[in-house]
Amino acid sequence: MTADTIAINQQMDQFDGHHSVWLFGYGSLIYKADFPYLERRPASIANWTRRFWQGSHDHRGTPDAPGRVVTIIEEAGAICHGMAYLITPEVFAHLDHREKNGYLRLAIAIAFEEGDSVEGLVYIATPDNTAFLGAASEQEIARHIARSAGPSGPNSDYLNHLASALRELGRHDQHVFEIERHLAALKD
Ligand code: SIN
């Protein structure tokens, strides 16, 4: 699948006619909400895990030297914590552009911290998109992040902002915190 997902996402009609839709964010969408929203609530999705396995050509790297950003990978029993936003459908034009490097909108069950749940959307970069990089050890990922930068800034900022945002949410993410630890060690 092409890495430019704007046209595919525009055809997604599952929530047509809805006045508002819940969007689940698990990466930069947790800490950088550069879009209007009606409400924001800590939430999680079940059977998915966050991984720095997606290449970034347009934000934290370039097409020749992609950075590494997160996507979600199916894993039975896993819980991925993040932030859910209630948005109006007009906001998708901005989000589709921001997430255009391989991310598709997917309908998903979102569980709020308070215990209620809702059907909403998440942006996911699946292994069949051409920017997907796949698995590597946390140490290799840290080295990759350390040398990468793109139009949105250093790749290390993406990792550090995400790790801080997860701490603020009171959530431990072994994969993210392990990469953060390796990255800090590279500077010593
Ligand atoms: C997300 O944050 O939900 C998607 C991945 C990203 O934009 O970092």
CSV table of N, CA and C in Angstrom, one decimal, residues 32-145:
chain,number,residue,atom,x,y,z
A,32,LYS,N,0.2,16.3,21.3
A,32,LYS,CA,0.1,17.5,20.4
A,32,LYS,C,-1.3,17.5,19.8
A,33,ALA,N,-2.2,18.2,20.5
A,33,ALA,CA,-3.6,18.3,20.0
A,33,ALA,C,-3.7,19.6,19.2
A,34,ASP,N,-3.2,19.6,18.0
A,34,ASP,CA,-3.3,20.9,17.2
A,34,ASP,C,-4.6,21.0,16.4
A,35,PHE,N,-5.7,20.6,17.0
A,35,PHE,CA,-7.0,20.6,16.3
A,35,PHE,C,-8.0,20.9,17.4
A,36,PRO,N,-9.2,21.4,16.9
A,36,PRO,CA,-10.2,21.6,17.9
A,36,PRO,C,-10.9,20.4,18.4
A,37,TYR,N,-11.2,20.3,19.6
A,37,TYR,CA,-12.0,19.1,20.1
A,37,TYR,C,-13.0,19.6,21.1
A,38,LEU,N,-14.1,18.8,21.3
A,38,LEU,CA,-15.2,19.1,22.2
A,38,LEU,C,-14.9,18.6,23.6
A,39,GLU,N,-14.2,17.5,23.7
A,39,GLU,CA,-13.9,16.9,25.0
A,39,GLU,C,-12.7,16.0,24.8
A,40,ARG,N,-12.0,15.8,25.9
A,40,ARG,CA,-10.8,14.9,25.9
A,40,ARG,C,-10.8,14.1,27.1
A,41,ARG,N,-10.6,12.8,26.9
A,41,ARG,CA,-10.6,11.9,28.1
A,41,ARG,C,-9.6,10.8,28.0
A,42,PRO,N,-8.8,10.5,29.0
A,42,PRO,CA,-7.9,9.4,29.0
A,42,PRO,C,-8.6,8.1,28.7
A,43,ALA,N,-8.0,7.2,27.9
A,43,ALA,CA,-8.7,6.0,27.4
A,43,ALA,C,-7.7,5.0,27.0
A,44,SER,N,-8.3,3.8,26.6
A,44,SER,CA,-7.4,2.7,26.2
A,44,SER,C,-8.1,1.9,25.1
A,45,ILE,N,-7.3,1.1,24.4
A,45,ILE,CA,-7.8,0.1,23.4
A,45,ILE,C,-7.2,-1.2,23.8
A,46,ALA,N,-8.1,-2.3,23.7
A,46,ALA,CA,-7.7,-3.6,24.1
A,46,ALA,C,-7.1,-4.4,22.9
A,47,ASN,N,-6.2,-5.3,23.2
A,47,ASN,CA,-5.6,-6.2,22.2
A,47,ASN,C,-4.7,-5.5,21.1
A,48,TRP,N,-4.2,-4.3,21.5
A,48,TRP,CA,-3.2,-3.6,20.7
A,48,TRP,C,-2.1,-3.1,21.5
A,49,THR,N,-0.9,-3.1,20.9
A,49,THR,CA,0.3,-2.6,21.7
A,49,THR,C,1.0,-1.6,20.8
A,50,ARG,N,1.6,-0.6,21.5
A,50,ARG,CA,2.2,0.6,20.8
A,50,ARG,C,3.7,0.2,20.5
A,51,ARG,N,4.1,0.4,19.2
A,51,ARG,CA,5.4,0.1,18.8
A,51,ARG,C,6.0,1.1,17.9
A,52,PHE,N,7.3,1.4,18.1
A,52,PHE,CA,8.0,2.4,17.2
A,52,PHE,C,8.4,1.6,15.9
A,53,TRP,N,7.5,1.2,15.2
A,53,TRP,CA,7.8,0.4,14.0
A,53,TRP,C,7.4,1.1,12.6
A,54,GLN,N,6.9,2.3,12.7
A,54,GLN,CA,6.5,3.0,11.5
A,54,GLN,C,7.6,4.0,11.1
A,55,GLY,N,7.9,4.1,9.8
A,55,GLY,CA,8.8,5.1,9.3
A,55,GLY,C,8.2,6.4,9.2
A,56,SER,N,8.9,7.5,9.4
A,56,SER,CA,8.3,8.8,9.3
A,56,SER,C,9.1,9.5,8.2
A,57,HIS,N,8.5,9.8,7.1
A,57,HIS,CA,9.1,10.5,6.0
A,57,HIS,C,8.9,12.0,6.0
A,58,ASP,N,7.8,12.4,6.8
A,58,ASP,CA,7.3,13.8,6.6
A,58,ASP,C,7.4,14.6,7.9
A,59,HIS,N,7.6,13.9,9.1
A,59,HIS,CA,7.6,14.7,10.4
A,59,HIS,C,8.9,14.5,11.1
A,60,ARG,N,9.4,13.3,11.3
A,60,ARG,CA,10.6,13.1,12.1
A,60,ARG,C,11.7,12.4,11.4
A,61,GLY,N,11.6,12.5,10.0
A,61,GLY,CA,12.6,12.0,9.1
A,61,GLY,C,12.3,12.5,7.7
A,62,THR,N,13.0,11.9,6.8
A,62,THR,CA,12.8,12.3,5.4
A,62,THR,C,12.6,11.0,4.6
A,63,PRO,N,12.2,11.1,3.3
A,63,PRO,CA,12.0,9.9,2.5
A,63,PRO,C,13.4,9.1,2.4
A,64,ASP,N,14.5,9.8,2.4
A,64,ASP,CA,15.8,9.2,2.2
A,64,ASP,C,16.3,8.6,3.6
A,65,ALA,N,15.9,9.3,4.6
A,65,ALA,CA,16.3,8.9,6.0
A,65,ALA,C,15.1,9.0,6.9
A,66,PRO,N,14.2,8.0,6.8
A,66,PRO,CA,13.0,8.1,7.7
A,66,PRO,C,13.3,8.0,9.2
A,67,GLY,N,12.5,8.7,10.0
A,67,GLY,CA,12.6,8.5,11.4
A,67,GLY,C,11.8,7.3,11.8
A,68,ARG,N,11.6,7.1,13.1
A,68,ARG,CA,10.8,6.1,13.7
A,68,ARG,C,9.7,6.7,14.6
A,69,VAL,N,8.4,6.3,14.3
A,69,VAL,CA,7.3,6.8,15.1
A,69,VAL,C,6.4,5.6,15.4
A,70,VAL,N,5.4,5.8,16.2
A,70,VAL,CA,4.6,4.7,16.7
A,70,VAL,C,3.4,4.3,15.8
A,71,THR,N,3.1,3.1,15.8
A,71,THR,CA,1.9,2.5,15.3
A,71,THR,C,1.4,1.6,16.4
A,72,ILE,N,0.2,0.9,16.1
A,72,ILE,CA,-0.2,-0.1,17.0
A,72,ILE,C,-0.3,-1.4,16.3
A,73,ILE,N,0.1,-2.5,17.0
A,73,ILE,CA,0.2,-3.8,16.5
A,73,ILE,C,-0.7,-4.7,17.3
A,74,GLU,N,-1.4,-5.6,16.7
A,74,GLU,CA,-2.4,-6.5,17.4
A,74,GLU,C,-1.6,-7.4,18.3
A,75,GLU,N,-2.1,-7.5,19.5
A,75,GLU,CA,-1.5,-8.5,20.5
A,75,GLU,C,-2.5,-8.8,21.5
A,76,ALA,N,-2.9,-10.1,21.5
A,76,ALA,CA,-4.0,-10.6,22.4
A,76,ALA,C,-3.6,-10.2,23.8
A,77,GLY,N,-4.6,-9.6,24.5
A,77,GLY,CA,-4.4,-9.3,25.9
A,77,GLY,C,-3.7,-8.0,26.3
A,78,ALA,N,-3.1,-7.4,25.2
A,78,ALA,CA,-2.4,-6.1,25.5
A,78,ALA,C,-3.4,-5.0,25.6
A,79,ILE,N,-3.0,-4.0,26.4
A,79,ILE,CA,-3.8,-2.7,26.5
A,79,ILE,C,-3.0,-1.6,26.1
A,80,CYS,N,-3.4,-0.8,25.2
A,80,CYS,CA,-2.7,0.4,24.8
A,80,CYS,C,-3.4,1.7,25.4
A,81,HIS,N,-2.7,2.4,26.2
A,81,HIS,CA,-3.3,3.6,26.9
A,81,HIS,C,-3.0,4.8,26.1
A,82,GLY,N,-3.9,5.8,26.1
A,82,GLY,CA,-3.7,7.0,25.3
A,82,GLY,C,-4.8,8.0,25.7
A,83,MET,N,-5.1,8.9,24.8
A,83,MET,CA,-6.0,10.0,25.0
A,83,MET,C,-7.1,10.0,23.9
A,84,ALA,N,-8.4,10.1,24.3
A,84,ALA,CA,-9.4,10.1,23.3
A,84,ALA,C,-10.0,11.5,23.2
A,85,TYR,N,-10.3,11.9,22.0
A,85,TYR,CA,-10.8,13.3,21.7
A,85,TYR,C,-12.2,13.2,21.0
A,86,LEU,N,-13.1,14.0,21.4
A,86,LEU,CA,-14.4,14.0,20.7
A,86,LEU,C,-14.3,15.2,19.7
A,87,ILE,N,-14.4,14.8,18.4
A,87,ILE,CA,-14.1,15.8,17.4
A,87,ILE,C,-15.3,15.9,16.4
A,88,THR,N,-15.4,16.9,15.7
A,88,THR,CA,-16.4,17.0,14.6
A,88,THR,C,-15.8,16.5,13.3
A,89,PRO,N,-16.6,16.0,12.4
A,89,PRO,CA,-16.1,15.4,11.2
A,89,PRO,C,-15.2,16.4,10.4
A,90,GLU,N,-15.4,17.7,10.4
A,90,GLU,CA,-14.5,18.6,9.7
A,90,GLU,C,-13.1,18.5,10.0
A,91,VAL,N,-12.8,18.0,11.3
A,91,VAL,CA,-11.4,18.0,11.7
A,91,VAL,C,-10.6,16.9,11.0
A,92,PHE,N,-11.3,15.9,10.4
A,92,PHE,CA,-10.6,14.8,9.7
A,92,PHE,C,-9.7,15.3,8.5
A,93,ALA,N,-10.1,16.4,7.9
A,93,ALA,CA,-9.3,16.9,6.8
A,93,ALA,C,-7.9,17.2,7.3
A,94,HIS,N,-7.8,17.9,8.4
A,94,HIS,CA,-6.5,18.2,9.0
A,94,HIS,C,-5.8,16.9,9.5
A,95,LEU,N,-6.5,16.1,10.1
A,95,LEU,CA,-5.9,14.8,10.7
A,95,LEU,C,-5.4,13.9,9.6
A,96,ASP,N,-6.2,13.8,8.5
A,96,ASP,CA,-5.8,12.9,7.4
A,96,ASP,C,-4.5,13.5,6.8
A,97,HIS,N,-4.3,14.8,6.7
A,97,HIS,CA,-3.1,15.4,6.2
A,97,HIS,C,-1.9,15.1,7.2
A,98,ARG,N,-2.2,15.4,8.4
A,98,ARG,CA,-1.1,15.1,9.5
A,98,ARG,C,-0.7,13.7,9.5
A,99,GLU,N,-1.6,12.8,9.3
A,99,GLU,CA,-1.3,11.3,9.5
A,99,GLU,C,-1.1,10.6,8.1
A,100,LYS,N,-0.8,11.4,7.1
A,100,LYS,CA,-0.9,10.9,5.7
A,100,LYS,C,0.2,9.9,5.4
A,101,ASN,N,1.3,9.8,6.2
A,101,ASN,CA,2.4,8.9,5.9
A,101,ASN,C,2.2,7.5,6.4
A,102,GLY,N,1.2,6.9,5.8
A,102,GLY,CA,0.9,5.5,6.1
A,102,GLY,C,-0.2,5.1,7.0
A,103,TYR,N,-0.8,6.1,7.6
A,103,TYR,CA,-1.9,5.8,8.6
A,103,TYR,C,-3.3,5.8,8.0
A,104,LEU,N,-4.0,4.8,8.4
A,104,LEU,CA,-5.4,4.6,7.9
A,104,LEU,C,-6.3,4.8,9.1
A,105,ARG,N,-7.5,5.3,8.8
A,105,ARG,CA,-8.5,5.4,9.9
A,105,ARG,C,-9.1,4.0,10.1
A,106,LEU,N,-9.2,3.6,11.3
A,106,LEU,CA,-9.8,2.2,11.6
A,106,LEU,C,-10.8,2.4,12.7
A,107,ALA,N,-12.0,1.8,12.6
A,107,ALA,CA,-13.0,1.8,13.6
A,107,ALA,C,-12.5,0.9,14.8
A,108,ILE,N,-12.7,1.4,16.0
A,108,ILE,CA,-12.2,0.6,17.2
A,108,ILE,C,-13.0,0.9,18.4
A,109,ALA,N,-13.0,-0.1,19.3
A,109,ALA,CA,-13.7,0.1,20.6
A,109,ALA,C,-12.8,0.9,21.6
A,110,ILE,N,-13.2,2.0,22.1
A,110,ILE,CA,-12.4,2.8,23.0
A,110,ILE,C,-13.0,2.7,24.4
A,111,ALA,N,-12.2,2.4,25.3
A,111,ALA,CA,-12.6,2.2,26.7
A,111,ALA,C,-12.1,3.4,27.5
A,112,PHE,N,-13.0,4.2,28.2
A,112,PHE,CA,-12.6,5.3,29.0
A,112,PHE,C,-12.1,4.9,30.3
A,113,GLU,N,-11.3,5.7,31.0
A,113,GLU,CA,-10.8,5.3,32.3
A,113,GLU,C,-11.9,5.1,33.3
A,114,GLU,N,-13.0,5.8,33.1
A,114,GLU,CA,-14.1,5.7,34.1
A,114,GLU,C,-14.9,4.5,33.9
A,115,GLY,N,-14.7,3.7,32.8
A,115,GLY,CA,-15.3,2.4,32.7
A,115,GLY,C,-16.3,2.3,31.5
A,116,ASP,N,-16.8,3.4,31.0
A,116,ASP,CA,-17.7,3.4,29.9
A,116,ASP,C,-16.9,3.2,28.6
A,117,SER,N,-17.5,2.9,27.5
A,117,SER,CA,-16.8,2.7,26.2
A,117,SER,C,-17.7,3.2,25.1
A,118,VAL,N,-17.0,3.3,23.9
A,118,VAL,CA,-17.7,3.8,22.7
A,118,VAL,C,-17.0,3.3,21.5
A,119,GLU,N,-17.7,3.3,20.4
A,119,GLU,CA,-17.0,3.0,19.1
A,119,GLU,C,-16.5,4.2,18.5
A,120,GLY,N,-15.2,4.2,18.1
A,120,GLY,CA,-14.6,5.4,17.6
A,120,GLY,C,-13.6,5.1,16.5
A,121,LEU,N,-12.6,6.0,16.4
A,121,LEU,CA,-11.6,5.8,15.3
A,121,LEU,C,-10.2,5.9,15.9
A,122,VAL,N,-9.3,5.2,15.2
A,122,VAL,CA,-7.9,5.4,15.5
A,122,VAL,C,-7.1,5.4,14.2
A,123,TYR,N,-6.0,6.1,14.1
A,123,TYR,CA,-5.1,6.1,12.9
A,123,TYR,C,-4.1,5.0,13.1
A,124,ILE,N,-4.0,4.0,12.2
A,124,ILE,CA,-3.1,2.9,12.3
A,124,ILE,C,-2.3,2.8,11.1
A,125,ALA,N,-1.0,2.5,11.3
A,125,ALA,CA,-0.1,2.3,10.1
A,125,ALA,C,0.2,0.8,10.1
A,126,THR,N,-0.4,0.1,9.1
A,126,THR,CA,-0.3,-1.4,9.1
A,126,THR,C,1.0,-1.8,8.3
A,127,PRO,N,1.4,-3.1,8.5
A,127,PRO,CA,2.7,-3.5,8.0
A,127,PRO,C,2.7,-3.4,6.4
A,128,ASP,N,1.6,-3.3,5.8
A,128,ASP,CA,1.6,-3.3,4.3
A,128,ASP,C,1.8,-1.9,3.7
A,129,ASN,N,2.0,-0.9,4.6
A,129,ASN,CA,2.2,0.4,4.0
A,129,ASN,C,3.8,0.6,3.7
A,130,THR,N,4.1,1.3,2.6
A,130,THR,CA,5.5,1.2,2.2
A,130,THR,C,6.5,2.0,3.1
A,131,ALA,N,5.9,2.7,4.1
A,131,ALA,CA,6.8,3.4,5.1
A,131,ALA,C,7.1,2.6,6.3
A,132,PHE,N,6.4,1.4,6.4
A,132,PHE,CA,6.5,0.6,7.6
A,132,PHE,C,8.0,0.0,7.7
A,133,LEU,N,8.5,0.1,8.9
A,133,LEU,CA,9.9,-0.4,9.1
A,133,LEU,C,10.0,-1.7,9.8
A,134,GLY,N,9.0,-1.9,10.7
A,134,GLY,CA,9.0,-3.2,11.4
A,134,GLY,C,9.8,-3.3,12.7
A,135,ALA,N,9.9,-4.5,13.2
A,135,ALA,CA,10.5,-4.7,14.5
A,135,ALA,C,12.0,-4.5,14.5
A,136,ALA,N,12.5,-4.0,15.6
A,136,ALA,CA,13.9,-3.9,15.9
A,136,ALA,C,14.1,-3.9,17.4
A,137,SER,N,15.3,-4.1,18.0
A,137,SER,CA,15.4,-4.1,19.4
A,137,SER,C,15.2,-2.6,19.9
A,138,GLU,N,14.9,-2.5,21.2
A,138,GLU,CA,14.8,-1.1,21.7
A,138,GLU,C,16.1,-0.3,21.6
A,139,GLN,N,17.2,-1.0,21.7
A,139,GLN,CA,18.5,-0.3,21.6
A,139,GLN,C,18.7,0.2,20.1
A,140,GLU,N,18.4,-0.7,19.2
A,140,GLU,CA,18.5,-0.3,17.8
A,140,GLU,C,17.5,0.9,17.4
A,141,ILE,N,16.3,0.8,18.0
A,141,ILE,CA,15.4,1.9,17.7
A,141,ILE,C,15.9,3.2,18.3
A,142,ALA,N,16.5,3.1,19.5
A,142,ALA,CA,17.0,4.3,20.1
A,142,ALA,C,18.1,4.9,19.3
A,143,ARG,N,19.0,4.1,18.7
A,143,ARG,CA,20.1,4.6,17.9
A,143,ARG,C,19.5,5.2,16.6
A,144,HIS,N,18.5,4.6,16.1
A,144,HIS,CA,17.8,5.1,14.9
A,144,HIS,C,17.2,6.5,15.2
A,145,ILE,N,16.5,6.6,16.3
A,145,ILE,CA,15.9,7.9,16.7
A,145,ILE,C,16.9,8.9,16.9
